[in-house]
């Protein structure tokens, strides 16, 4: 079964750093890009960026460029999303998703269960 | 930057009724890059439709997508209780993804 399993909920203080993870299984991890998507409380979905786990090439939404870092360790089939200095406005649910690109289609076909990040003093 | 708008914001219908959701792009886009997702409370989104009109694996045939250019739609032919959820359209372009703001389909 193809799965993305994300790390557990986090509660942090403003200014702290954080890295959350997304582990793929049931497929060739390096054959598909991983996307990260933010969902703030009661709001819609926002695409943050992608990573190609085969070579760690990344691209970011302009809205998130410079605010987060996406990385991957293909040896353990895991992608990461990290912050160096959290803000209260980073409080949200974060999803990773497998991006497929086939026959001209680019979509997210498998999603992780989500990681809740709460930033509060 | 292409902006997606979805209408209506909320659609209140009864089980068995037909739902038609709209997604409009601020400029003409390739239908290959238009997808629809469903999100139920407390769950991750699920891919429903890709390429504007192709159902993803395991999606019931009561879900259908159509459209081209700037105007796309998702139709649920007969609402089942499990279909009450939020629906997002998504566009891929210039190596970036954009989501629409979503349409909530709730029980009337």
Coordinates of N, CA and C in Angstrom, one line a residue:
Chain A
X1 N 0.8 -1.2 0.0 CA 0.0 0.0 0.0 C 0.9 1.2 0.0
X2 N 0.6 2.2 -0.9 CA 1.3 3.4 -1.0 C 0.9 4.3 0.2
X3 N 1.8 4.8 1.0 CA 1.5 5.6 2.2 C 2.5 6.7 2.3
X4 N 2.0 7.8 2.9 CA 2.9 8.9 3.4 C 2.5 9.0 4.9
X5 N 3.4 8.8 5.8 CA 3.2 8.9 7.2 C 4.0 10.1 7.8
X6 N 3.2 11.0 8.4 CA 3.9 12.2 8.9 C 4.1 12.1 10.4
X7 N 5.0 12.9 10.8 CA 5.4 13.0 12.2 C 4.2 13.6 13.1
X8 N 4.3 13.5 14.4 CA 3.2 13.9 15.2 C 3.1 15.4 15.5
X9 N 2.0 15.7 16.2 CA 1.7 17.1 16.5 C 2.9 17.8 17.3
X10 N 3.0 19.0 17.0 CA 4.1 19.8 17.7 C 3.5 21.1 18.3
X11 N 4.0 21.4 19.5 CA 3.7 22.6 20.2 C 5.0 23.3 20.4
X12 N 5.1 24.5 19.9 CA 6.4 25.3 20.0 C 6.1 26.7 20.4
X13 N 7.2 27.3 20.8 CA 7.1 28.8 21.2 C 7.7 29.6 20.0
X14 N 7.2 30.8 19.9 CA 7.7 31.7 18.9 C 9.3 31.8 19.0
X15 N 9.9 31.8 17.8 CA 11.4 31.9 17.7 C 12.1 30.5 17.7
X16 N 11.3 29.5 18.1 CA 12.0 28.1 18.1 C 12.1 27.6 16.7
X17 N 12.9 26.6 16.5 CA 13.0 25.9 15.3 C 12.2 24.6 15.3
X18 N 12.0 24.1 14.1 CA 11.2 22.9 14.0 C 11.4 22.2 12.7
X19 N 11.4 20.9 12.7 CA 11.4 20.1 11.5 C 10.4 19.0 11.6
X20 N 9.5 18.9 10.6 CA 8.5 17.8 10.6 C 8.8 16.9 9.4
X21 N 8.4 15.7 9.5 CA 8.8 14.7 8.5 C 7.6 14.0 7.8
X22 N 7.9 13.4 6.7 CA 6.9 12.7 5.9 C 7.6 11.5 5.3
X23 N 7.3 10.3 5.7 CA 7.9 9.1 5.3 C 7.1 8.3 4.3
X24 N 7.7 8.1 3.1 CA 6.9 7.3 2.1 C 7.2 5.8 2.2
X25 N 6.2 5.1 1.8 CA 6.4 3.6 1.7 C 5.5 3.0 0.7
X26 N 5.8 1.8 0.2 CA 5.0 1.2 -0.8 C 5.2 1.6 -2.2
X27 N 6.2 2.4 -2.4 CA 6.5 2.9 -3.8 C 8.0 3.3 -3.8
X28 N 8.5 3.6 -5.0 CA 9.8 4.1 -5.2 C 9.9 5.5 -4.8
X29 N 10.4 5.9 -3.7 CA 10.4 7.2 -3.1 C 11.0 8.2 -4.1
X30 N 12.0 7.8 -4.7 CA 12.8 8.8 -5.6 C 12.1 9.0 -7.0
X31 N 11.0 8.3 -7.2 CA 10.3 8.4 -8.5 C 9.3 9.5 -8.5
X32 N 8.9 10.0 -7.4 CA 7.8 11.0 -7.3 C 8.3 12.2 -6.4
X33 N 7.9 13.4 -6.9 CA 8.2 14.5 -6.0 C 7.2 14.5 -4.8
X34 N 7.6 15.2 -3.8 CA 6.8 15.4 -2.6 C 6.4 16.9 -2.5
X35 N 5.2 17.2 -2.3 CA 4.7 18.6 -2.1 C 4.3 18.8 -0.7
X36 N 4.4 20.0 -0.2 CA 3.9 20.4 1.1 C 2.8 21.4 1.0
X37 N 1.8 21.2 1.8 CA 0.6 22.1 1.7 C 0.2 22.5 3.1
X38 N -0.1 23.8 3.2 CA -0.5 24.4 4.5 C -2.0 24.6 4.6
X39 N -2.6 24.3 5.7 CA -4.0 24.7 5.9 C -4.1 25.3 7.3
X40 N -4.3 26.6 7.3 CA -4.4 27.3 8.6 C -5.8 27.0 9.1
X41 N -6.0 27.2 10.4 CA -7.3 26.9 11.0 C -8.5 27.5 10.3
X42 N -9.4 26.6 9.9 CA -10.6 27.0 9.3 C -10.5 27.6 7.9
X43 N -9.3 27.4 7.3 CA -9.0 28.0 6.0 C -8.8 27.0 4.9
X44 N -8.4 27.5 3.7 CA -8.2 26.6 2.6 C -6.8 26.0 2.5
X45 N -6.6 25.4 1.4 CA -5.3 24.8 1.1 C -4.3 25.7 0.4
X46 N -3.1 25.7 0.8 CA -2.0 26.6 0.2 C -0.8 25.7 -0.1
X47 N -0.4 25.7 -1.4 CA 0.7 24.9 -1.8 C 2.0 25.7 -1.4
X48 N 2.9 25.0 -0.7 CA 4.1 25.6 -0.2 C 5.3 25.4 -1.1
X49 N 5.5 24.2 -1.6 CA 6.7 23.9 -2.4 C 6.8 22.4 -2.6
X50 N 7.7 22.1 -3.5 CA 8.0 20.7 -3.9 C 9.4 20.3 -3.7
X51 N 9.7 19.0 -3.6 CA 11.0 18.5 -3.7 C 11.1 17.3 -4.5
X52 N 12.1 17.1 -5.3 CA 12.4 15.9 -6.0 C 13.4 15.1 -5.2
X53 N 12.9 14.0 -4.6 CA 13.8 13.3 -3.6 C 15.0 12.7 -4.3
X54 N 15.0 12.5 -5.6 CA 16.1 11.9 -6.3 C 17.4 12.7 -6.3
X55 N 17.2 14.1 -6.3 CA 18.3 15.0 -6.3 C 18.2 16.1 -5.4
X56 N 17.1 16.2 -4.6 CA 16.8 17.2 -3.7 C 16.6 18.6 -4.3
X57 N 16.2 18.6 -5.6 CA 15.8 19.9 -6.3 C 14.5 20.3 -5.6
X58 N 14.5 21.6 -5.3 CA 13.3 22.2 -4.7 C 12.7 23.4 -5.5
X59 N 11.4 23.6 -5.4 CA 10.9 24.9 -5.8 C 9.8 25.2 -4.8
X60 N 9.6 26.5 -4.6 CA 8.8 27.1 -3.6 C 7.7 28.0 -4.1
X61 N 6.6 28.1 -3.5 CA 5.7 29.2 -3.7 C 6.3 30.5 -3.3
X62 N 6.1 31.5 -4.1 CA 6.7 32.8 -3.7 C 6.2 33.2 -2.2
X63 N 5.1 32.8 -1.8 CA 4.6 33.1 -0.5 C 5.4 32.5 0.6
X64 N 6.1 31.4 0.3 CA 6.8 30.7 1.3 C 8.3 30.7 1.1
X65 N 8.7 31.1 0.0 CA 10.2 31.2 -0.3 C 10.9 32.0 0.8
X66 N 11.9 31.4 1.4 CA 12.7 32.1 2.4 C 12.1 31.9 3.8
X67 N 10.9 31.4 3.9 CA 10.3 31.2 5.3 C 10.4 29.8 5.8
X68 N 10.5 28.9 4.9 CA 10.6 27.4 5.2 C 11.7 26.8 4.3
X69 N 12.1 25.6 4.7 CA 13.1 24.9 3.9 C 12.5 23.4 3.8
X70 N 12.5 23.0 2.5 CA 12.1 21.6 2.2 C 13.3 20.8 1.9
X71 N 13.4 19.6 2.5 CA 14.6 18.8 2.2 C 14.1 17.3 2.2
X72 N 15.0 16.4 1.8 CA 14.7 15.0 1.8 C 15.9 14.2 2.0
X73 N 15.7 13.0 2.6 CA 16.8 12.0 2.8 C 16.3 10.7 2.1
X74 N 16.8 10.5 0.8 CA 16.2 9.4 0.1 C 16.6 8.1 0.6
X75 N 17.7 8.0 1.4 CA 18.1 6.7 2.0 C 17.1 6.2 3.0
X76 N 16.3 7.1 3.6 CA 15.2 6.6 4.5 C 13.8 7.1 4.0
X77 N 13.8 7.4 2.7 CA 12.5 7.7 2.1 C 11.6 8.7 2.9
X78 N 12.3 9.8 3.3 CA 11.7 10.8 4.1 C 11.9 12.2 3.6
X79 N 10.9 13.0 3.6 CA 10.9 14.4 3.3 C 10.7 15.2 4.5
X80 N 11.2 16.4 4.5 CA 11.1 17.3 5.7 C 10.7 18.7 5.3
X81 N 10.0 19.3 6.3 CA 9.7 20.7 6.2 C 10.2 21.4 7.5
X82 N 11.0 22.4 7.4 CA 11.5 23.0 8.6 C 11.5 24.5 8.6
X83 N 11.5 25.0 9.8 CA 11.5 26.4 10.1 C 12.7 26.7 11.0
X84 N 13.3 27.8 10.8 CA 14.4 28.2 11.7 C 13.9 29.1 12.9
X85 N 12.8 29.8 12.7 CA 12.3 30.7 13.7 C 10.8 30.8 13.5
X86 N 10.1 30.0 14.3 CA 8.6 30.0 14.2 C 7.9 31.3 14.6
X87 N 6.8 31.5 14.0 CA 5.9 32.6 14.4 C 4.6 32.1 14.7
X88 N 3.8 32.8 15.5 CA 2.4 32.4 15.8 C 1.6 32.1 14.5
X89 N 1.9 32.9 13.5 CA 1.2 32.7 12.2 C 1.5 31.4 11.5
X90 N 2.5 30.7 12.0 CA 2.8 29.3 11.4 C 1.9 28.3 11.9
X91 N 1.1 28.6 12.9 CA 0.1 27.6 13.5 C -0.8 27.2 12.4
X92 N -0.8 25.9 12.1 CA -1.6 25.3 11.0 C -1.4 23.8 11.0
X93 N -2.2 23.2 10.1 CA -2.0 21.8 9.7 C -1.1 21.8 8.5
X94 N -0.2 20.9 8.4 CA 0.7 20.8 7.3 C 0.6 19.4 6.7
X95 N 0.3 19.3 5.4 CA 0.2 18.0 4.7 C 1.4 17.8 3.8
X96 N 1.9 16.6 3.7 CA 2.7 16.3 2.5 C 1.9 15.5 1.6
X97 N 2.3 15.5 0.3 CA 1.5 14.8 -0.7 C 2.5 14.3 -1.8
X98 N 2.2 13.2 -2.4 CA 3.0 12.7 -3.5 C 2.5 13.4 -4.8
X99 N 3.4 14.0 -5.5 CA 3.1 14.6 -6.7 C 3.4 13.7 -7.9
X100 N 2.3 13.4 -8.7 CA 2.6 12.6 -9.9 C 2.5 13.5 -11.1
X101 N 3.3 13.1 -12.0 CA 3.4 13.8 -13.3 C 3.4 12.8 -14.4
X102 N 2.2 12.6 -15.0 CA 2.1 11.6 -16.0 C 1.1 12.0 -17.1
X103 N 1.5 11.8 -18.3 CA 0.7 12.1 -19.5 C 0.3 13.6 -19.5
X104 N 1.2 14.4 -18.9 CA 0.9 15.9 -18.9 C 0.1 16.3 -17.7
X105 N -0.3 15.4 -16.8 CA -1.0 15.8 -15.6 C -0.1 15.9 -14.4
X106 N -0.4 16.9 -13.6 CA 0.4 17.1 -12.4 C -0.6 17.3 -11.3
X107 N -0.7 16.3 -10.4 CA -1.6 16.3 -9.3 C -1.0 15.6 -8.1
X108 N -1.7 15.7 -7.0 CA -1.2 15.1 -5.7 C -2.1 13.9 -5.4
X109 N -1.6 12.7 -5.6 CA -2.5 11.6 -5.6 C -2.5 10.8 -4.2
X110 N -1.5 11.0 -3.4 CA -1.5 10.4 -2.1 C -1.1 11.4 -1.1
X111 N -1.8 11.5 0.0 CA -1.6 12.5 1.0 C -1.2 11.9 2.4
X112 N -0.4 12.6 3.1 CA -0.1 12.2 4.5 C -1.3 12.6 5.3
X113 N -1.3 12.1 6.6 CA -2.4 12.4 7.5 C -2.4 13.8 8.1
X114 N -1.3 14.5 7.8 CA -1.2 15.9 8.3 C -0.5 15.9 9.7
X115 N 0.2 17.0 9.9 CA 0.9 17.3 11.1 C 0.4 18.7 11.6
X116 N -0.1 18.7 12.8 CA -0.6 20.0 13.4 C 0.6 20.7 14.1
X117 N 0.8 21.9 13.7 CA 1.9 22.7 14.4 C 1.2 23.9 15.1
X118 N 1.4 24.0 16.4 CA 0.9 25.1 17.2 C 2.0 25.9 17.7
X119 N 2.0 27.2 17.4 CA 3.1 28.1 17.9 C 2.4 29.1 18.9
X120 N 2.8 29.0 20.1 CA 2.2 29.9 21.1 C 3.1 30.1 22.3
X121 N 3.1 31.3 22.8 CA 4.0 31.7 23.9 C 3.3 31.2 25.2
Chain B
X1 N 0.5 35.8 -12.3 CA 0.0 34.7 -11.5 C -1.5 34.4 -11.8
X2 N -1.8 33.2 -12.0 CA -3.2 32.9 -12.3 C -3.9 32.7 -11.0
X3 N -5.1 33.3 -10.8 CA -5.9 33.2 -9.7 C -7.1 32.3 -10.0
X4 N -7.5 31.4 -9.0 CA -8.7 30.6 -9.2 C -9.7 31.1 -8.2
X5 N -10.9 31.2 -8.7 CA -12.1 31.6 -7.9 C -13.1 30.4 -8.0
X6 N -13.7 30.1 -6.9 CA -14.7 29.1 -6.8 C -16.1 29.6 -6.4
X7 N -17.1 29.1 -7.0 CA -18.4 29.6 -6.6 C -19.4 28.4 -6.6
X8 N -20.4 28.4 -5.8 CA -20.6 29.4 -4.7 C -19.6 29.0 -3.6
X9 N -19.6 29.9 -2.6 CA -18.8 29.6 -1.4 C -19.3 28.4 -0.6
X10 N -20.7 28.4 -0.5 CA -21.4 27.3 0.2 C -22.5 26.9 -0.6
X11 N -22.8 25.6 -0.7 CA -23.9 25.0 -1.5 C -24.7 24.2 -0.5
X12 N -25.9 24.5 -0.2 CA -26.7 23.8 0.7 C -27.7 22.9 -0.1
X13 N -27.6 21.6 0.0 CA -28.4 20.7 -0.8 C -28.8 19.5 0.1
X14 N -29.8 18.8 -0.4 CA -30.2 17.6 0.3 C -29.6 16.3 -0.4
X15 N -29.5 15.2 0.3 CA -29.1 14.0 -0.3 C -29.9 13.6 -1.5
X16 N -29.3 13.2 -2.5 CA -30.0 12.8 -3.7 C -30.1 13.9 -4.8
X17 N -29.8 15.2 -4.3 CA -29.8 16.3 -5.3 C -28.5 16.3 -6.1
X18 N -28.6 17.1 -7.1 CA -27.4 17.3 -8.0 C -26.6 18.6 -7.5
X19 N -25.3 18.5 -7.5 CA -24.5 19.6 -7.1 C -23.6 20.0 -8.3
X20 N -23.5 21.3 -8.5 CA -22.7 21.8 -9.6 C -21.8 22.9 -9.0
X21 N -20.5 22.6 -9.0 CA -19.5 23.6 -8.4 C -18.7 24.2 -9.5
X22 N -18.4 25.5 -9.4 CA -17.7 26.2 -10.4 C -16.3 26.6 -10.0
X23 N -15.3 26.5 -10.9 CA -14.0 27.0 -10.7 C -13.6 27.8 -11.9
X24 N -13.2 29.1 -11.7 CA -12.9 30.0 -12.8 C -11.4 30.5 -12.6
X25 N -10.7 30.4 -13.7 CA -9.3 30.9 -13.7 C -9.2 32.3 -14.3
X26 N -8.3 33.1 -13.8 CA -8.2 34.5 -14.2 C -7.7 34.6 -15.6
X27 N -7.1 33.5 -16.2 CA -6.8 33.5 -17.6 C -6.9 32.1 -18.1
X28 N -6.9 31.9 -19.4 CA -7.1 30.6 -20.0 C -5.9 29.7 -19.6
X29 N -6.3 28.5 -19.2 CA -5.4 27.5 -18.8 C -5.6 26.2 -19.6
X30 N -4.6 25.3 -19.5 CA -4.8 24.0 -20.1 C -5.6 23.1 -19.2
X31 N -6.6 22.4 -19.8 CA -7.4 21.6 -19.0 C -6.6 20.4 -18.4
X32 N -5.5 20.1 -18.9 CA -4.7 19.0 -18.4 C -4.2 19.3 -17.0
X33 N -4.1 20.6 -16.7 CA -3.6 21.0 -15.4 C -4.6 21.4 -14.3
X34 N -5.9 21.0 -14.6 CA -6.9 21.4 -13.6 C -7.4 20.1 -12.9
X35 N -7.4 20.2 -11.6 CA -7.8 19.0 -10.8 C -8.8 19.5 -9.7
X36 N -9.5 18.5 -9.2 CA -10.4 18.7 -8.1 C -10.1 17.8 -6.9
X37 N -10.2 18.3 -5.7 CA -10.0 17.5 -4.5 C -11.2 17.7 -3.5
X38 N -11.4 16.6 -2.7 CA -12.5 16.6 -1.7 C -11.8 16.6 -0.4
X39 N -12.3 17.4 0.6 CA -11.7 17.3 1.9 C -12.9 17.2 2.9
X40 N -12.9 16.2 3.7 CA -13.9 16.1 4.8 C -13.3 16.5 6.1
X41 N -14.1 17.0 7.0 CA -13.6 17.5 8.3 C -12.6 16.5 9.0
X42 N -11.5 17.0 9.4 CA -10.5 16.2 10.1 C -9.7 15.2 9.2
X43 N -9.9 15.3 7.9 CA -9.2 14.4 7.0 C -8.3 15.2 6.0
X44 N -7.4 14.4 5.5 CA -6.6 15.0 4.4 C -7.4 15.1 3.1
X45 N -7.0 16.0 2.2 CA -7.7 16.1 0.9 C -7.5 14.8 0.2
X46 N -8.5 14.5 -0.8 CA -8.4 13.3 -1.6 C -8.6 13.8 -3.1
X47 N -7.8 13.3 -3.9 CA -7.9 13.6 -5.4 C -9.1 13.0 -6.0
X48 N -10.0 13.8 -6.6 CA -11.2 13.3 -7.3 C -11.0 13.2 -8.8
X49 N -10.6 14.4 -9.3 CA -10.6 14.6 -10.8 C -9.3 15.2 -11.2
X50 N -8.7 14.6 -12.3 CA -7.5 15.2 -12.9 C -7.7 15.5 -14.3
X51 N -6.9 16.4 -14.9 CA -7.1 16.7 -16.3 C -8.5 17.2 -16.6
X52 N -9.1 17.9 -15.7 CA -10.4 18.5 -15.7 C -11.6 17.5 -15.8
X53 N -11.4 16.3 -16.3 CA -12.5 15.4 -16.5 C -12.3 13.9 -16.2
X54 N -11.0 13.6 -15.8 CA -10.7 12.2 -15.6 C -10.9 11.9 -14.1
X55 N -11.6 10.8 -13.8 CA -11.8 10.4 -12.4 C -10.5 9.7 -11.9
X56 N -10.1 10.0 -10.7 CA -9.0 9.3 -10.1 C -9.4 7.9 -9.7
X57 N -8.5 7.1 -9.4 CA -8.8 5.7 -9.1 C -9.7 5.6 -7.9
X58 N -10.8 4.8 -8.0 CA -11.7 4.5 -6.9 C -12.8 5.6 -6.7
X59 N -12.8 6.6 -7.6 CA -13.8 7.7 -7.4 C -15.1 7.2 -8.1
X60 N -16.2 7.3 -7.4 CA -17.5 6.9 -8.0 C -17.9 7.7 -9.2
X61 N -18.6 7.1 -10.1 CA -19.0 7.8 -11.4 C -20.0 8.9 -11.2
X62 N -20.5 9.1 -10.0 CA -21.4 10.2 -9.8 C -20.7 11.5 -9.8
X63 N -19.3 11.4 -9.7 CA -18.5 12.6 -9.8 C -18.0 12.8 -11.2
X64 N -18.2 14.0 -11.7 CA -17.7 14.2 -13.1 C -17.2 15.7 -13.2
X65 N -16.2 15.8 -14.0 CA -15.6 17.2 -14.2 C -15.7 17.5 -15.7
X66 N -15.8 18.8 -15.9 CA -15.8 19.3 -17.3 C -15.3 20.7 -17.3
X67 N -15.1 21.2 -18.6 CA -14.7 22.6 -18.7 C -13.5 22.8 -19.6
X68 N -13.2 24.0 -19.9 CA -12.0 24.3 -20.7 C -11.8 25.8 -20.6
X69 N -10.6 26.2 -21.0 CA -10.3 27.7 -21.0 C -10.2 28.3 -19.6
X70 N -11.2 29.0 -19.2 CA -11.2 29.6 -17.9 C -12.3 29.1 -17.0
X71 N -13.2 28.3 -17.5 CA -14.4 27.9 -16.8 C -14.4 26.3 -16.6
X72 N -14.4 25.9 -15.4 CA -14.4 24.4 -15.1 C -15.5 24.2 -14.1
X73 N -16.0 22.9 -14.1 CA -17.0 22.6 -13.1 C -16.9 21.1 -12.7
X74 N -17.3 20.9 -11.5 CA -17.4 19.6 -10.9 C -18.9 19.3 -10.6
X75 N -19.4 18.2 -11.0 CA -20.8 17.9 -10.8 C -20.8 16.6 -10.0
X76 N -21.7 16.6 -9.0 CA -22.0 15.4 -8.3 C -23.5 15.1 -8.7
X77 N -23.7 14.0 -9.4 CA -25.0 13.7 -10.0 C -26.1 13.5 -8.9
X78 N -25.8 12.8 -7.9 CA -26.8 12.5 -6.8 C -26.0 12.5 -5.5
X79 N -26.2 13.5 -4.7 CA -25.4 13.6 -3.4 C -25.7 12.4 -2.5
X80 N -24.6 11.8 -2.1 CA -24.7 10.8 -1.0 C -24.3 11.4 0.3
X81 N -24.7 10.9 1.4 CA -24.3 11.5 2.7 C -22.8 11.7 2.9
X82 N -22.0 10.9 2.3 CA -20.6 11.0 2.5 C -20.0 12.1 1.5
X83 N -20.8 12.7 0.7 CA -20.3 13.7 -0.2 C -20.3 15.1 0.3
X84 N -20.9 15.3 1.5 CA -20.9 16.6 2.1 C -19.5 16.9 2.7
X85 N -18.9 17.9 2.1 CA -17.5 18.1 2.3 C -17.1 19.5 1.6
X86 N -15.8 19.8 1.7 CA -15.3 21.0 1.0 C -14.6 20.5 -0.3
X87 N -14.8 21.2 -1.4 CA -14.2 20.8 -2.6 C -13.3 21.9 -3.2
X88 N -12.1 21.6 -3.5 CA -11.1 22.5 -4.0 C -10.7 22.2 -5.4
X89 N -10.6 23.2 -6.3 CA -10.0 23.1 -7.6 C -8.5 23.4 -7.4
X90 N -7.7 22.9 -8.3 CA -6.2 23.1 -8.2 C -5.7 23.2 -9.6
X91 N -4.8 24.1 -9.8 CA -4.2 24.4 -11.1 C -2.7 24.2 -11.0
X92 N -2.1 23.6 -12.0 CA -0.6 23.5 -12.1 C -0.2 24.4 -13.2
X93 N 0.9 25.2 -13.0 CA 1.4 26.0 -14.0 C 2.7 26.7 -13.6
X94 N 3.6 26.7 -14.6 CA 5.0 27.3 -14.3 C 5.6 26.7 -13.1
X95 N 5.5 25.4 -13.0 CA 6.1 24.6 -11.9 C 5.5 24.9 -10.5
X96 N 4.4 25.6 -10.5 CA 3.7 26.0 -9.2 C 2.3 25.4 -9.2
X97 N 1.8 25.2 -8.0 CA 0.4 24.8 -7.8 C -0.3 25.9 -7.2
X98 N -1.6 26.1 -7.6 CA -2.5 27.0 -7.0 C -3.8 26.3 -6.7
X99 N -4.3 26.6 -5.5 CA -5.6 26.1 -5.1 C -6.7 27.2 -5.1
X100 N -7.9 26.8 -5.5 CA -9.0 27.7 -5.3 C -9.4 27.8 -3.8
X101 N -10.2 28.7 -3.5 CA -10.6 28.9 -2.0 C -11.6 27.9 -1.5
X102 N -12.1 27.1 -2.4 CA -13.0 26.0 -1.9 C -14.5 26.3 -2.0
X103 N -15.3 25.2 -2.1 CA -16.7 25.3 -2.0 C -17.2 24.3 -1.0
X104 N -17.9 24.7 0.0 CA -18.4 23.8 1.0 C -19.8 23.3 0.6
X105 N -20.0 22.0 0.5 CA -21.3 21.4 0.2 C -21.8 20.9 1.5
X106 N -22.9 21.6 2.0 CA -23.4 21.1 3.3 C -24.9 20.7 3.1
X107 N -25.4 20.0 4.2 CA -26.7 19.4 4.2 C -27.7 20.5 4.4
X108 N -28.7 20.6 3.5 CA -29.8 21.5 3.7 C -30.8 21.1 4.8

